[in-house]
XYZ file of N, CA, C and O in Angstrom:
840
model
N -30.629 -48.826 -66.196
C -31.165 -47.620 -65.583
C -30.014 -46.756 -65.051
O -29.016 -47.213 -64.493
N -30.200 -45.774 -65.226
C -29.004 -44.395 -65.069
C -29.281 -44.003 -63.537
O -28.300 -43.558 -62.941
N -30.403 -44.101 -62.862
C -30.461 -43.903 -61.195
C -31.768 -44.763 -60.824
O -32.527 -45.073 -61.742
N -31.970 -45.042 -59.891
C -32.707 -45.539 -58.769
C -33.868 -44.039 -58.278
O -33.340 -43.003 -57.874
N -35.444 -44.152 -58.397
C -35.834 -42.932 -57.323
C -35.602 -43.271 -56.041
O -35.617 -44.252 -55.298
N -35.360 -41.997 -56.044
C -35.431 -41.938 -53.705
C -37.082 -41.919 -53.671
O -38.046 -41.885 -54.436
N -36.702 -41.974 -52.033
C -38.050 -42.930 -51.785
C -38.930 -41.133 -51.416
O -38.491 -39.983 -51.418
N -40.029 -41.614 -51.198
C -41.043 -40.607 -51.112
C -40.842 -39.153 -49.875
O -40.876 -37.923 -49.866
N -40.604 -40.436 -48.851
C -40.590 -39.362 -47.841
C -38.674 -38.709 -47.754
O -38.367 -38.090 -46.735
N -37.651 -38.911 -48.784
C -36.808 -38.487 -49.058
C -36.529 -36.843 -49.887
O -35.756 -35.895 -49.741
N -37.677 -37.217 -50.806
C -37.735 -36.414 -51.051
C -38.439 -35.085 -50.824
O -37.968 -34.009 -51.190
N -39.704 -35.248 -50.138
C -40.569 -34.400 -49.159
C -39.725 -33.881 -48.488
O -39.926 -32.669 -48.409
N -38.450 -34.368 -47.703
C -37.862 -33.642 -46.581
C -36.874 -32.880 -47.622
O -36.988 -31.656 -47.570
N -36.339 -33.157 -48.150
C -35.497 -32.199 -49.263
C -36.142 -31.083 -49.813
O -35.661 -29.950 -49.772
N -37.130 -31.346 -50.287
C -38.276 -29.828 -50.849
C -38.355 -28.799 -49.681
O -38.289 -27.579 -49.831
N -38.511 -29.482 -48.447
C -38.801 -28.673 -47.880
C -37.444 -28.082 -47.267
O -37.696 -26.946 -46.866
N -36.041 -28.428 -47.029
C -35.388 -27.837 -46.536
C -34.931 -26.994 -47.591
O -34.653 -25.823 -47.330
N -34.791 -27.537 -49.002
C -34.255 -26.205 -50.477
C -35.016 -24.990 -49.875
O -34.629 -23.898 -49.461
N -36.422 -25.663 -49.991
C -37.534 -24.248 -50.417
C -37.073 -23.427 -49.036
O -36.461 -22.372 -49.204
N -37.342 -23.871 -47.713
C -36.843 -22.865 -46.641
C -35.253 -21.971 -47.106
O -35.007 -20.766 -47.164
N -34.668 -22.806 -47.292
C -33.313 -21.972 -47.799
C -33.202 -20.824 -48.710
O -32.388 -19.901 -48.717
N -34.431 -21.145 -49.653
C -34.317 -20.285 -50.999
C -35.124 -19.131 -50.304
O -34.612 -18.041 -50.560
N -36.349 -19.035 -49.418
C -36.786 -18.052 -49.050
C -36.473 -17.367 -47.915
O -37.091 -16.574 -47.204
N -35.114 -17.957 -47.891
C -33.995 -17.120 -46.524
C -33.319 -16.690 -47.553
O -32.328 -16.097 -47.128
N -33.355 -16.689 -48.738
C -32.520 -16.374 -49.856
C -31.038 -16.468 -49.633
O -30.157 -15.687 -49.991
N -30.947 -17.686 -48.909
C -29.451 -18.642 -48.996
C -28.956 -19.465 -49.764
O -29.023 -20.678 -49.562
N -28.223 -18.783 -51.047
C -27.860 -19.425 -51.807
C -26.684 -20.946 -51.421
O -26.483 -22.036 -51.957
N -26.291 -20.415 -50.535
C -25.093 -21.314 -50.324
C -25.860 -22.493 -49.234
O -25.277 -23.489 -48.803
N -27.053 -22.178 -48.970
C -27.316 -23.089 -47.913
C -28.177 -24.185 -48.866
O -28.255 -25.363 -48.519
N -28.787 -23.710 -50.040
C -29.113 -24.406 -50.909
C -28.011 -25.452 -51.839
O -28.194 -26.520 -52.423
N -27.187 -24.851 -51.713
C -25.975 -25.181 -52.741
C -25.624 -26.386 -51.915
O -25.564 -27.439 -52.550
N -25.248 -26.477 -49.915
C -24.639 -27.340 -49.182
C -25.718 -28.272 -49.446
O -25.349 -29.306 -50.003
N -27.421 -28.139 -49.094
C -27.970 -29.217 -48.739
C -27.595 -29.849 -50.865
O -26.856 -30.776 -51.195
N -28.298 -29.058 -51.688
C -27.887 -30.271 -52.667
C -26.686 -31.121 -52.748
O -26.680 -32.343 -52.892
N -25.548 -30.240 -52.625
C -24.355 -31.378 -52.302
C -24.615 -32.537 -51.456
O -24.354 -33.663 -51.882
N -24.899 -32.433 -50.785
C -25.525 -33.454 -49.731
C -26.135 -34.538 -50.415
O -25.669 -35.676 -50.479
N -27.523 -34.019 -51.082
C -28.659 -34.476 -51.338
C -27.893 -35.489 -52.824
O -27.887 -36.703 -52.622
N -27.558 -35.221 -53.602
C -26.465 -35.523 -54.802
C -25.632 -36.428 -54.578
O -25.222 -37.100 -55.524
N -25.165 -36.670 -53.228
C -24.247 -37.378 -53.008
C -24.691 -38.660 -52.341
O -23.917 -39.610 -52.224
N -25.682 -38.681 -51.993
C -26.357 -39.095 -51.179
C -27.507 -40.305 -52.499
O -27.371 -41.526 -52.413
N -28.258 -39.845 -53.297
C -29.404 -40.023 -53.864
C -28.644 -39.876 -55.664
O -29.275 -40.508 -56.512
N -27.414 -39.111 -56.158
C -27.480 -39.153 -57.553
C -27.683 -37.536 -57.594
O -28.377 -36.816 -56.876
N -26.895 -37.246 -58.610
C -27.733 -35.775 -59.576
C -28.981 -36.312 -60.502
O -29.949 -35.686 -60.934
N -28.716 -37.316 -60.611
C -30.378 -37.285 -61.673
C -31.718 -37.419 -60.703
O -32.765 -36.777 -60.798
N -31.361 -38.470 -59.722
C -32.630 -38.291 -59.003
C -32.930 -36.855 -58.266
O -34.028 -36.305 -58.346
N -31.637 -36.233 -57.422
C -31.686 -35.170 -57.393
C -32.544 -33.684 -57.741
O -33.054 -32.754 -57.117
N -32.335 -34.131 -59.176
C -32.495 -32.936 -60.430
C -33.893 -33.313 -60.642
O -34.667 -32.356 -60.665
N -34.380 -34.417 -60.794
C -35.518 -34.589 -61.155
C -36.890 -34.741 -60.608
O -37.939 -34.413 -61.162
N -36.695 -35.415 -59.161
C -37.461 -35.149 -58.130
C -37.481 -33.903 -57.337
O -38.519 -33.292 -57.082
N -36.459 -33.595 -57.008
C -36.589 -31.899 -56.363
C -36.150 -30.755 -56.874
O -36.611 -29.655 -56.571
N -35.365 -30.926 -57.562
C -35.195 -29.581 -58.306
C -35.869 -28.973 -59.181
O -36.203 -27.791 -59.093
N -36.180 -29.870 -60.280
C -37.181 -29.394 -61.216
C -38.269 -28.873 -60.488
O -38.256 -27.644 -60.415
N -39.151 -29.406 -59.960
C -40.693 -29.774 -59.172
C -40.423 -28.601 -58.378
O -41.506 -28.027 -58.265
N -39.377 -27.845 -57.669
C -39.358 -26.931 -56.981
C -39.563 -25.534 -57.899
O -40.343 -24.585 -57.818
N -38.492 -25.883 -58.794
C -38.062 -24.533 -59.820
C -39.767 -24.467 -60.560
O -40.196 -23.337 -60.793
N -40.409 -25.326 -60.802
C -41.694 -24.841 -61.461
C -42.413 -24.643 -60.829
O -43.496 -24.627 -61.413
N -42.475 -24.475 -59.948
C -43.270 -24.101 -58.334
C -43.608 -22.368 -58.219
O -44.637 -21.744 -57.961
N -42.273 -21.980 -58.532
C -41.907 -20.540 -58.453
C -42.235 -20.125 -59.862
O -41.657 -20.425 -60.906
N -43.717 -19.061 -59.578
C -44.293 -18.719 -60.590
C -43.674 -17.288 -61.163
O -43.717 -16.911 -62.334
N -43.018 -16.508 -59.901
C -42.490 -15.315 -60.049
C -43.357 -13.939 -59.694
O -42.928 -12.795 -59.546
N -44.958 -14.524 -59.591
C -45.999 -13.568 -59.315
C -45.942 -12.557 -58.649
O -46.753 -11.640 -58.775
N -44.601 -12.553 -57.514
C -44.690 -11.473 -56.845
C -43.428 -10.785 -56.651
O -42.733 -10.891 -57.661
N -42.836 -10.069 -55.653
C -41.587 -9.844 -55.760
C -40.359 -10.914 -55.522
O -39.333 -11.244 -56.118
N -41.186 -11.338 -54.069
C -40.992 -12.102 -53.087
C -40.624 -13.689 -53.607
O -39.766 -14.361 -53.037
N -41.460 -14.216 -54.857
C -41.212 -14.962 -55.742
C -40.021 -15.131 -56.336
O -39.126 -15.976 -56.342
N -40.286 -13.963 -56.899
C -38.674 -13.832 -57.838
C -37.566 -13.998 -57.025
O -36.685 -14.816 -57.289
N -37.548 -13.128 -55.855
C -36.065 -13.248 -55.028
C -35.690 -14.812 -54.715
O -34.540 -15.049 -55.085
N -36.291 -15.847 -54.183
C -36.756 -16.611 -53.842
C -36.267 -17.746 -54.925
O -35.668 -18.766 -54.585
N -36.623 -17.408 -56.321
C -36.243 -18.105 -57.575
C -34.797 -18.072 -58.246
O -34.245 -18.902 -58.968
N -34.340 -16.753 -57.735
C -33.282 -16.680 -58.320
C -31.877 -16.927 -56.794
O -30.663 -16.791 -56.938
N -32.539 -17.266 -55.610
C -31.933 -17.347 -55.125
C -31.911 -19.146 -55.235
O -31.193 -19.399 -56.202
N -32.197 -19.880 -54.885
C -33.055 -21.102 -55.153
C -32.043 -21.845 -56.787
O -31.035 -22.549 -56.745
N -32.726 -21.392 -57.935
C -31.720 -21.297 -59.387
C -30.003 -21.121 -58.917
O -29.230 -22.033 -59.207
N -29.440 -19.745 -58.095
C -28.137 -19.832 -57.755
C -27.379 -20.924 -57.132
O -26.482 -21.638 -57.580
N -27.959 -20.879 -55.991
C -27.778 -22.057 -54.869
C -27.761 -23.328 -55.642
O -26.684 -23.924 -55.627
N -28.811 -23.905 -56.363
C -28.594 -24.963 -57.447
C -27.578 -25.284 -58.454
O -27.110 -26.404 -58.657
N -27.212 -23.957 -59.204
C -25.904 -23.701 -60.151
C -24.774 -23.972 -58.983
O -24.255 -25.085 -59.059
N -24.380 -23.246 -58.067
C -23.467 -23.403 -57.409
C -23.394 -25.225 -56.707
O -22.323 -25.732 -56.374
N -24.397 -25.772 -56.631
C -24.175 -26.827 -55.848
C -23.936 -28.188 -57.248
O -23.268 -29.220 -57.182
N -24.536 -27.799 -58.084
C -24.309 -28.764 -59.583
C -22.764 -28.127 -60.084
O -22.140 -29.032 -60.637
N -22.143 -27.109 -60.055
C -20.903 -26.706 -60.293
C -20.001 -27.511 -59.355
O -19.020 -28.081 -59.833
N -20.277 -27.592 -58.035
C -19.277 -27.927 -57.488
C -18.944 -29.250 -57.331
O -17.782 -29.636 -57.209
N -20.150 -30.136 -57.329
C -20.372 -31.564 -57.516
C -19.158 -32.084 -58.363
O -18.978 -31.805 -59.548
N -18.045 -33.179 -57.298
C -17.656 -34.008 -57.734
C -16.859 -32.927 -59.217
O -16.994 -33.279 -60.389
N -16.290 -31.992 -58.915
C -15.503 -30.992 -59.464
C -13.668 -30.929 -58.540
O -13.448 -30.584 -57.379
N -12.809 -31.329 -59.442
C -11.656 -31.255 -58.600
C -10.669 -30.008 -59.114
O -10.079 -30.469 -60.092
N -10.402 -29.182 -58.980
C -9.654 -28.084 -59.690
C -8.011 -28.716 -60.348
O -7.387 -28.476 -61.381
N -7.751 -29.616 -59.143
C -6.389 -30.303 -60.355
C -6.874 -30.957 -61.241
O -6.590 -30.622 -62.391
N -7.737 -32.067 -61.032
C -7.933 -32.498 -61.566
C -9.168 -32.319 -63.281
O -10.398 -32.323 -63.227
N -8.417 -32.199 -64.445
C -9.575 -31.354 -65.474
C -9.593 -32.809 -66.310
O -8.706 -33.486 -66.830
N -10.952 -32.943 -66.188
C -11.820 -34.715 -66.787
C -11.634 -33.892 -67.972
O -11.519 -32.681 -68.162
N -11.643 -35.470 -69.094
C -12.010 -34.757 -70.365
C -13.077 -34.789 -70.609
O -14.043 -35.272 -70.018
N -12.898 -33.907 -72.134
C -14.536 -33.505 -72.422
C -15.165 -34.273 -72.669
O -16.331 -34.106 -72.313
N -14.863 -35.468 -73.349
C -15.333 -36.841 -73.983
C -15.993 -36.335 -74.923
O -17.172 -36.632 -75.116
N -15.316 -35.473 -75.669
C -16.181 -35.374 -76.885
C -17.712 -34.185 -77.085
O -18.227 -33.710 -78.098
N -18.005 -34.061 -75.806
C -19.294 -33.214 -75.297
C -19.437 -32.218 -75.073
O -18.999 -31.977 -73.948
N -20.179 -30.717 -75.925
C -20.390 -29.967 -75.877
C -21.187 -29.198 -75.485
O -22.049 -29.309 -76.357
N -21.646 -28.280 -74.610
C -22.930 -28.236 -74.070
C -23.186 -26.471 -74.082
O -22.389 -25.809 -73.418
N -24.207 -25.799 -74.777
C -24.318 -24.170 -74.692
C -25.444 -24.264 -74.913
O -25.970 -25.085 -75.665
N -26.287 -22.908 -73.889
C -27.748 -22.092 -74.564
C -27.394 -22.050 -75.697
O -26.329 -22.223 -76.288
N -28.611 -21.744 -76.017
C -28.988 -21.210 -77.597
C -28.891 -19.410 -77.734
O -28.961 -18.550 -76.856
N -28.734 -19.318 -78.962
C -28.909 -17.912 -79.054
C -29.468 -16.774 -78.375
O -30.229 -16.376 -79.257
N -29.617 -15.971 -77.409
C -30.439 -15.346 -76.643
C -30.727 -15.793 -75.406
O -30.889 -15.124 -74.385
N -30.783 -16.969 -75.553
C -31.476 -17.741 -73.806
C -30.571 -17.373 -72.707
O -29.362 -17.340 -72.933
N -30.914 -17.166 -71.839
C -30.141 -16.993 -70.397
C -30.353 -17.320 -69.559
O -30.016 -16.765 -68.513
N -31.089 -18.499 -69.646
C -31.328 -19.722 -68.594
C -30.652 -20.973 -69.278
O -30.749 -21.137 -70.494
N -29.971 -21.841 -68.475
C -29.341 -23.063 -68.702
C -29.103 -23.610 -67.552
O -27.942 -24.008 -67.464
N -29.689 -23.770 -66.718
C -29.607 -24.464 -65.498
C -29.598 -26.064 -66.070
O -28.604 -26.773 -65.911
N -30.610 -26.463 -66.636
C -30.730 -27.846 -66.918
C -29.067 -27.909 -67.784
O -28.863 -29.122 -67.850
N -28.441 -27.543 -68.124
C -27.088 -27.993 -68.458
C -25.639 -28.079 -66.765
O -24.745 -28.821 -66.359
N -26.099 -27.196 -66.509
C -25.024 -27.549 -65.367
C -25.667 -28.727 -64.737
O -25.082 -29.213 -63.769
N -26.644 -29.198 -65.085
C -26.815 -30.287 -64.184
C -26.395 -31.569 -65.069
O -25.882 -32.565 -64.560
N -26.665 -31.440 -66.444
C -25.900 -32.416 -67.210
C -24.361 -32.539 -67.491
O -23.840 -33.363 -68.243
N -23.810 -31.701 -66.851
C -22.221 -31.480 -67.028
C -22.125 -32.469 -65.861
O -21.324 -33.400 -65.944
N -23.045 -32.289 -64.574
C -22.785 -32.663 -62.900
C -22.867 -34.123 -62.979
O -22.049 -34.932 -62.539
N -24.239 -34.408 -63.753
C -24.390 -35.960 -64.275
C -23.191 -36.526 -64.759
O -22.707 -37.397 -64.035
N -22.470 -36.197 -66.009
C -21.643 -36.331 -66.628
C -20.218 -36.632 -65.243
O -19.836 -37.739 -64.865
N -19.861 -35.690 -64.904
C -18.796 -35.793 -63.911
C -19.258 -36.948 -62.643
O -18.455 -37.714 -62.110
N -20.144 -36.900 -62.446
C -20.956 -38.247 -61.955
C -19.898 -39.560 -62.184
O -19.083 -40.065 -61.413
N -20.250 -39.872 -63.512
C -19.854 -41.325 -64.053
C -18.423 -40.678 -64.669
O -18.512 -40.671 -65.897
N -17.541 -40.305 -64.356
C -15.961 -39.836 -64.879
C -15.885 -39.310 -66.146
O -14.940 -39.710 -66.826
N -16.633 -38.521 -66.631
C -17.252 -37.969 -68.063
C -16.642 -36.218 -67.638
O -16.851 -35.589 -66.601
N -16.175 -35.972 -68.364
C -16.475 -33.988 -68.783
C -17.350 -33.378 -69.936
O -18.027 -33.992 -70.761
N -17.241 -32.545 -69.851
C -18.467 -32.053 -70.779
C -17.533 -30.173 -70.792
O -17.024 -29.488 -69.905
N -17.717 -30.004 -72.215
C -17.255 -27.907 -72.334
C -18.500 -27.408 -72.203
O -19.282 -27.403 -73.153
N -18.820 -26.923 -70.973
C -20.104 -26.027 -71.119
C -19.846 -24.369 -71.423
O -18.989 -23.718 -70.825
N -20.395 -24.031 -72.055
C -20.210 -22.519 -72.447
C -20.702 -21.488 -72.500
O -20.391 -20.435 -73.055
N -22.266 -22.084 -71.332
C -22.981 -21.001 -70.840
C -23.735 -20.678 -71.736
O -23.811 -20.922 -72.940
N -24.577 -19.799 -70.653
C -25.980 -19.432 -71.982
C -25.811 -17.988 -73.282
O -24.901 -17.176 -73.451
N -26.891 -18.149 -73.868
C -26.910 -17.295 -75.312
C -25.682 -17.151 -75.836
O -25.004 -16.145 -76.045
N -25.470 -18.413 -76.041
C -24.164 -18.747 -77.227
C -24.669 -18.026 -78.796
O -25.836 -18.321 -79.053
N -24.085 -17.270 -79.715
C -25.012 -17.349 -80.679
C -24.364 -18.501 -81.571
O -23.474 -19.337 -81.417
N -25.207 -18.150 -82.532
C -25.011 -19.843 -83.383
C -23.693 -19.298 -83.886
O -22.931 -20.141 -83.413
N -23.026 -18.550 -84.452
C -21.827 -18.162 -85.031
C -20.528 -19.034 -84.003
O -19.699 -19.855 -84.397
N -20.722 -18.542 -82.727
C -19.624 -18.670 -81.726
C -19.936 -20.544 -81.909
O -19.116 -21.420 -82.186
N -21.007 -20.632 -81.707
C -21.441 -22.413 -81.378
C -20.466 -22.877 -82.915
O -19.591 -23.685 -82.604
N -20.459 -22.678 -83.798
C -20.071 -23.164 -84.729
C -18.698 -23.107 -84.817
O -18.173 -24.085 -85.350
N -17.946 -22.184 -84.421
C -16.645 -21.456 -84.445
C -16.255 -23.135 -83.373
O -15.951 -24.207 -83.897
N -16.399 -22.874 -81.697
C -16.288 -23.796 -80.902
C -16.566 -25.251 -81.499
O -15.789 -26.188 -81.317
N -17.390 -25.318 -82.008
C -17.035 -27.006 -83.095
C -16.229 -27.648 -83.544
O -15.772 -28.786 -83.427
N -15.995 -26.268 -84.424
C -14.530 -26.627 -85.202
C -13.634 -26.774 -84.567
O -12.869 -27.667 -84.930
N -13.288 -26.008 -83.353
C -12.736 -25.748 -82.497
C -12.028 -27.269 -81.325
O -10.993 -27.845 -80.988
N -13.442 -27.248 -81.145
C -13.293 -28.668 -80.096
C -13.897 -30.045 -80.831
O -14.023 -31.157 -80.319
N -14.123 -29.759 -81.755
C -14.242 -31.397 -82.115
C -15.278 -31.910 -81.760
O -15.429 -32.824 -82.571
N -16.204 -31.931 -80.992
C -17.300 -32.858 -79.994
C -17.991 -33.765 -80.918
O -17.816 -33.594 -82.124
N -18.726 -34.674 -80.516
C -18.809 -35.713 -81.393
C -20.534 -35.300 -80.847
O -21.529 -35.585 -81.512
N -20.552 -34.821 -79.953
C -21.882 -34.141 -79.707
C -22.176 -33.556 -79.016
O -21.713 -33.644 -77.879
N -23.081 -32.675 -79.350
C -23.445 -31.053 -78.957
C -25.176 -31.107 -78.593
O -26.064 -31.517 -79.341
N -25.337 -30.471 -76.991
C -26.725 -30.315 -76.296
C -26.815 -28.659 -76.638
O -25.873 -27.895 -76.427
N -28.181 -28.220 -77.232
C -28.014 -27.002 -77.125
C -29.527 -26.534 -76.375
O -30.594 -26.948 -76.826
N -29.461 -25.704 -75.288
C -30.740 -25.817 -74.412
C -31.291 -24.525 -74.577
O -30.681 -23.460 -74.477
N -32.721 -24.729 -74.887
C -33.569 -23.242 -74.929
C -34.481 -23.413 -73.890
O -34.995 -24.518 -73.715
N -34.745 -22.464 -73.181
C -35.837 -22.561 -72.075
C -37.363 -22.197 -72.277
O -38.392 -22.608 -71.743
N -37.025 -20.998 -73.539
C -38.872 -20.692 -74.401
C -38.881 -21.030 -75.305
O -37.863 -21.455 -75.853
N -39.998 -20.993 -75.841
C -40.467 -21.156 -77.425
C -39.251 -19.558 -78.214
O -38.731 -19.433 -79.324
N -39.246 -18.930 -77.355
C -38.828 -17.427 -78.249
C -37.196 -17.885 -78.332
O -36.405 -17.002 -78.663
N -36.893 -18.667 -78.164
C -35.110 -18.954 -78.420
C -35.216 -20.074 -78.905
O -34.297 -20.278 -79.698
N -36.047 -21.082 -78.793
C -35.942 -23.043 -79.463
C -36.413 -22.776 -81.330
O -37.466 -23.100 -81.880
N -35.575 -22.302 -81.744
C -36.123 -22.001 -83.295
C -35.555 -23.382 -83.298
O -34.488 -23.721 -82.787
N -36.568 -24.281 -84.065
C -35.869 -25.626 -84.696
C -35.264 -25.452 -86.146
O -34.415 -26.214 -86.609
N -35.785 -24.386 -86.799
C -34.772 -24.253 -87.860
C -33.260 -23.753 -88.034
O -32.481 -23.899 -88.976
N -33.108 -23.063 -86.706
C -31.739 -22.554 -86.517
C -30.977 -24.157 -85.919
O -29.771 -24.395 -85.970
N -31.864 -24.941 -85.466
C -30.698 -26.479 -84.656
C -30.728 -26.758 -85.902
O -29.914 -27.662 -86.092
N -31.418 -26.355 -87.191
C -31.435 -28.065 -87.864
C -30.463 -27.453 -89.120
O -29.874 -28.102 -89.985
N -30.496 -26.059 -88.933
C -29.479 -25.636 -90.017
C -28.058 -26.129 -89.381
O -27.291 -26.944 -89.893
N -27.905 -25.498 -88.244
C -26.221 -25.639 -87.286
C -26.488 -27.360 -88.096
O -26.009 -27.747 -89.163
N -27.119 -27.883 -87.440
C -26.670 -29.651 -87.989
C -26.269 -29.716 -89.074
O -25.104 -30.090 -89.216
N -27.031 -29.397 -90.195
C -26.369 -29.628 -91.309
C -25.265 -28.829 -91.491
O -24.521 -29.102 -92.433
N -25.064 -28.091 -90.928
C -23.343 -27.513 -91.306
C -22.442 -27.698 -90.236
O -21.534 -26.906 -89.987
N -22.709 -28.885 -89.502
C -21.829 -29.300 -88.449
C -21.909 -31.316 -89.202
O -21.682 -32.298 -88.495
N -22.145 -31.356 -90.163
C -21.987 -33.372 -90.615
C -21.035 -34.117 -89.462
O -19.920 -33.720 -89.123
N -21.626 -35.112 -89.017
C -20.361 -36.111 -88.477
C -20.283 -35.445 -86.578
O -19.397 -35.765 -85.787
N -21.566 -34.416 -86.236
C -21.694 -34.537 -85.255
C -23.171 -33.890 -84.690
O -23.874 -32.900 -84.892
N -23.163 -35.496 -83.591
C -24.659 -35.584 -83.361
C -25.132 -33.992 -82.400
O -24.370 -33.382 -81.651
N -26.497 -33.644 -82.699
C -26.945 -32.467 -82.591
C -28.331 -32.637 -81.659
O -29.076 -33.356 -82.325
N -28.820 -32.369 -80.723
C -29.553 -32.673 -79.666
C -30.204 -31.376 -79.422
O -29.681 -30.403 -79.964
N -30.719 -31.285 -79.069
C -32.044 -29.813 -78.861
C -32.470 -30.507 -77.105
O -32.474 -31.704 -76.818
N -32.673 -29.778 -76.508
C -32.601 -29.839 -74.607
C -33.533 -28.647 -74.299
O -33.347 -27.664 -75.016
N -34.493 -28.556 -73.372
C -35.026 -27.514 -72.715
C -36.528 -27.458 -73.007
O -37.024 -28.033 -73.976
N -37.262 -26.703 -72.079
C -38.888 -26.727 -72.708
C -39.028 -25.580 -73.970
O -40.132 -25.041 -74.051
N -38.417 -25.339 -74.549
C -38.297 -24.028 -75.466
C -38.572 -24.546 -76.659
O -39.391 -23.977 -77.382
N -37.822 -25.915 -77.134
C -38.296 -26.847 -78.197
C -39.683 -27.109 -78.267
O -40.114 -28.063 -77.620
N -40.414 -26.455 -78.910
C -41.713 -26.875 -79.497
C -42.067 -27.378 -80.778
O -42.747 -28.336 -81.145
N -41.550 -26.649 -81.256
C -41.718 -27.083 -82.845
C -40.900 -28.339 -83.609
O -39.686 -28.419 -83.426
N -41.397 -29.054 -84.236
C -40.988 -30.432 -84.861
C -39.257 -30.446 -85.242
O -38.819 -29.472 -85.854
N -38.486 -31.364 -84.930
C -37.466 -31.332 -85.218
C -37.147 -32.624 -85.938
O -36.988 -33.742 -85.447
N -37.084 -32.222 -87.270
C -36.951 -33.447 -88.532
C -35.141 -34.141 -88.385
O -34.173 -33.381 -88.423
N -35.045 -35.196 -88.272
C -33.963 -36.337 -88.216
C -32.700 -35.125 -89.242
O -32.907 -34.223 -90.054
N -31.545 -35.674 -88.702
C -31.073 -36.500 -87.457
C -31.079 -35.252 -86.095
O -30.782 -35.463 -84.919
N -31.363 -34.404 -86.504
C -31.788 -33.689 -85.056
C -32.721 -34.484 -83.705
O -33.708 -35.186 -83.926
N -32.176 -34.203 -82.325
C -33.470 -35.017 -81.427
C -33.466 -34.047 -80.499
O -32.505 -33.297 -80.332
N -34.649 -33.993 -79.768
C -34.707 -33.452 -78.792
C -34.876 -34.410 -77.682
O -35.533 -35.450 -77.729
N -34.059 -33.838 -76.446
C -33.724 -34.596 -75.115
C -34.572 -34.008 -74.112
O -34.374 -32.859 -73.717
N -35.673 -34.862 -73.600
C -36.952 -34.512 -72.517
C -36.360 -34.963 -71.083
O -36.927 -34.608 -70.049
N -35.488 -35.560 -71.070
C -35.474 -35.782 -69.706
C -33.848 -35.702 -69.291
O -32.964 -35.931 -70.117
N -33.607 -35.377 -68.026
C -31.744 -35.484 -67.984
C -30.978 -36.557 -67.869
O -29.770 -36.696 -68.056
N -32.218 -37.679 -67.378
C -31.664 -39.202 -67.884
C -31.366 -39.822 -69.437
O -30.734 -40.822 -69.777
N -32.031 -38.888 -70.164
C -32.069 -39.043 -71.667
C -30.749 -38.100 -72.143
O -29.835 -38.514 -72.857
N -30.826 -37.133 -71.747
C -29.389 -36.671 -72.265
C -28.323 -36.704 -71.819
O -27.338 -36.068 -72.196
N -28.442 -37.731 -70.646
C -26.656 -38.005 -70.292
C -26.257 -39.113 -70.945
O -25.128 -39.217 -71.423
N -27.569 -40.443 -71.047
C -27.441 -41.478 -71.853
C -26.536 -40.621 -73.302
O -25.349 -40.794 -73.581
N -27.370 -39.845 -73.924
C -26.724 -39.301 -75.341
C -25.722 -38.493 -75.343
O -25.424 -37.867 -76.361
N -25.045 -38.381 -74.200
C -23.908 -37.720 -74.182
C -22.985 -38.906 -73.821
O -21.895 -38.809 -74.386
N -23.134 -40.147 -72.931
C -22.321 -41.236 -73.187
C -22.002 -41.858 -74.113
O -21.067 -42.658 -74.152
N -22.948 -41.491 -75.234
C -22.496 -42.821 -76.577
C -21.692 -42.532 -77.164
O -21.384 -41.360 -77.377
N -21.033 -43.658 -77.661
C -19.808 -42.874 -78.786
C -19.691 -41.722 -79.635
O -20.530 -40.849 -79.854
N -18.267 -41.878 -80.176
C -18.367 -40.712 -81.497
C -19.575 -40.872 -82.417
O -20.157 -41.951 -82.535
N -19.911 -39.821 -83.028
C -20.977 -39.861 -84.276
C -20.318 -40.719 -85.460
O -19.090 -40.668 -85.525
N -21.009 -41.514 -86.417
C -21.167 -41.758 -87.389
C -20.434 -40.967 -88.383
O -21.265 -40.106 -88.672
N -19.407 -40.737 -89.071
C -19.056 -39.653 -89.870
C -20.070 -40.303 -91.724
O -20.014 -39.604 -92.735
């Protein structure tokens, strides 16, 4: 097992101090308690008990919503960025590549798999969102990775025919699809990764198969 859950009433008190923070629209006060909370409990339990469960909370319905979401989303990026991040010190990549997909401009669930990653002495090249597939391919060649997360957040960016083409013109490295955007069937050796315990596992395993 990759983490332990925190216990119930651990996480109740965490929801509730993020969510107050995010609707003081304190990014940085969000950013301190996750550091905290991360250090304390894991980025995966972290990420998965309160962060997620919060972030889908925020429907956006109103103005007040939105501010709230994107303050909340910041504060989160900033506190998974800084996690167990040393500026002398640059981990390697181990091989691991990590970019949105074409268009998308949400990738939160990747800074948290980079955070995982730096977790257990792992790096990861993240390269931020709406990579298009051209640049993703260019960076391959580029860096070598033995495997590549690529995260869509809608159905309108998770084309499974655009992952499953990049795969076949990337041979000899494993290709992973990440995010709720993946809907549509993704035929072998393509996979899609549902959980962030599932894609740090697949970002630990060895090189690919050539």
């Amino acid at each position: 097992m990759l983490t332990d859950s925190m216990p119930a009433e651990a996480v109740e008190t965490a929801r509730k101090r993020l969510s107050a923070a995010a609707e003081d629209l304190d990014a940085n006060e969000v950013a301190a308690l996750l550091l905290a909370l991360a250090a304390d409990h894991g980025v995966l339990a972290s990420w998965q008990q309160v962060c997620v469960p919060l972030l889908a909370a925020l429907r956006g319905h109103t103005a007040a919503e939105v501010a709230t979401e994107h303050a909340l989303s910041e504060g989160v990026r900033i506190g998974l960025d800084v996690f167990r991040r040393e500026p002398a010190r640059q981990l390697p990549t181990g091989g691991v590549l990590l970019a949105g997909t074409e268009h998308e401009t949400h990738c939160l669930g990747l800074h948290a798999l980079a955070a995982a990653l730096r977790e257990r002495g792992r790096g990861a090249l993240l390269l931020g969102p709406a990579l298009p597939w051209a640049a993703l391919a260019s960076a391959v060649r580029r860096a070598r990775p033995h495997t590549v997360v690529v995260w869509s957040q809608t159905p309108v960016t998770g084309r499974a025919y655009r992952l499953v083409r990049f795969g076949r013109d990337t041979p000899g490295v494993r290709v992973h699809a990440a995010g709720p955007g993946w809907i549509e069937p993704l035929p072998p050796p393509s996979t899609r990764l549902t959980t962030l315990a599932a894609a740090t596992t697949a970002c630990l395993q060895g090189r690919a198969p050539c």
